[in-house]
Short mmCIF file of C-alpha atoms in Angstrom, two decimals:
data_model
loop_
_atom_site.label_atom_id
_atom_site.label_comp_id
_atom_site.label_asym_id
_atom_site.label_seq_id
_atom_site.Cartn_x
_atom_site.Cartn_y
_atom_site.Cartn_z
CA UNK M 1 -4.13 9.00 -41.89
CA UNK M 2 -3.41 6.71 -38.96
CA UNK M 3 -5.86 6.08 -36.18
CA UNK M 4 -4.89 7.13 -32.67
CA UNK M 5 -3.41 4.44 -30.48
CA UNK M 6 -5.91 2.87 -28.15
CA UNK M 7 -5.26 3.52 -24.45
CA UNK M 8 -3.62 0.83 -22.37
CA UNK M 9 -6.23 -1.06 -20.34
CA UNK M 10 -5.97 -0.60 -16.55
CA UNK M 11 -4.11 -3.21 -14.57
CA UNK M 12 -6.22 -5.62 -12.52
CA UNK M 13 -6.28 -5.03 -8.76
CA UNK M 14 -3.28 -6.57 -7.02
CA UNK M 15 -3.60 -10.00 -5.51
CA UNK M 16 -2.95 -10.19 -1.75
CA UNK M 17 -0.43 -12.93 -2.54
CA UNK M 18 1.42 -10.83 -5.12
CA UNK M 19 5.09 -10.20 -4.34
CA UNK M 20 6.24 -6.64 -3.75
CA UNK M 21 9.92 -7.08 -4.42
CA UNK M 22 11.77 -4.67 -6.65
CA UNK M 23 12.60 -7.67 -8.88
CA UNK M 24 9.01 -8.85 -9.23
CA UNK M 25 6.92 -8.52 -12.35
CA UNK M 26 4.63 -6.10 -10.51
CA UNK M 27 5.31 -2.41 -10.73
CA UNK M 28 5.74 -1.02 -7.19
CA UNK M 29 2.49 0.92 -7.61
CA UNK M 30 0.62 -2.34 -8.21
CA UNK M 31 1.93 -4.00 -5.06
CA UNK M 32 -0.88 -4.77 -2.57
CA UNK M 33 1.07 -3.05 0.23
CA UNK M 34 1.50 0.08 -1.90
CA UNK M 35 -2.22 -0.02 -2.72
CA UNK M 36 -3.19 -0.28 0.97
CA UNK M 37 -0.77 2.45 2.09
CA UNK M 38 -2.01 4.76 -0.67
CA UNK M 39 -5.60 4.13 0.43
CA UNK M 40 -4.73 4.95 4.06
CA UNK M 41 -2.90 8.14 3.03
CA UNK M 42 -5.87 9.22 0.92
CA UNK M 43 -8.38 8.55 3.72
CA UNK M 44 -6.04 10.18 6.29
CA UNK M 45 -6.71 7.49 8.89
CA UNK M 46 -5.89 3.81 9.45
CA UNK M 47 -8.36 1.42 11.02
CA UNK M 48 -7.56 -1.65 13.06
CA UNK M 49 -8.65 -3.86 10.14
CA UNK M 50 -6.35 -1.99 7.73
CA UNK M 51 -3.49 -2.32 10.24
CA UNK M 52 -4.10 -6.07 10.52
CA UNK M 53 -4.23 -6.41 6.71
CA UNK M 54 -1.01 -4.43 6.34
CA UNK M 55 0.71 -6.56 8.99
CA UNK M 56 -0.41 -9.78 7.29
CA UNK M 57 0.81 -8.57 3.88
CA UNK M 58 4.20 -7.48 5.22
CA UNK M 59 4.77 -10.65 7.22
CA UNK M 60 3.35 -13.08 4.64
CA UNK M 61 6.71 -14.18 3.24
CA UNK M 62 8.75 -13.82 6.44
CA UNK M 63 10.94 -11.00 5.10
CA UNK M 64 10.61 -7.26 4.60
CA UNK M 65 12.03 -6.25 1.23
CA UNK M 66 12.97 -2.76 0.03
CA UNK M 67 9.57 -1.93 -1.50
CA UNK M 68 7.75 -3.03 1.65
CA UNK M 69 10.15 -1.05 3.85
CA UNK M 70 9.63 2.09 1.76
CA UNK M 71 5.84 1.78 2.08
CA UNK M 72 6.02 1.20 5.84
CA UNK M 73 8.27 4.27 6.20
CA UNK M 74 5.85 6.29 4.05
CA UNK M 75 2.98 5.38 6.37
CA UNK M 76 4.95 5.91 9.61
CA UNK M 77 6.09 9.33 8.39
CA UNK M 78 2.47 10.31 7.70
CA UNK M 79 1.42 9.14 11.18
CA UNK M 80 4.31 10.96 12.87
CA UNK M 81 3.56 14.22 11.05
CA UNK M 82 -0.16 13.99 11.81
CA UNK M 83 -1.30 13.52 8.22
CA UNK M 84 -2.73 10.09 9.15
CA UNK M 85 -4.63 9.37 12.35
CA UNK M 86 -5.06 6.00 14.00
CA UNK M 87 -8.75 5.21 14.34
CA UNK M 88 -9.65 3.15 17.41
CA UNK M 89 -11.83 0.07 17.03
CA UNK M 90 -15.48 0.72 17.70
#
């Protein structure tokens, strides 16, 4: 009788400096931009700090690749349809 395979350990949290390109070693779901956008979609609002973090991540390398563009579109679509609100600074 063989023992059941042990589960794969979870991936570490993404580094803010991790690339998000489709050709990178990171799976798109482990990209820091994907992580931040998913968090915003789950919370249903984006704060000024989250917006600044997202902007810094997107602009860090001077280009917007396909994965980054898809995540930005995902967030903009949620804002346009009212699923995500923009929270003013307090």
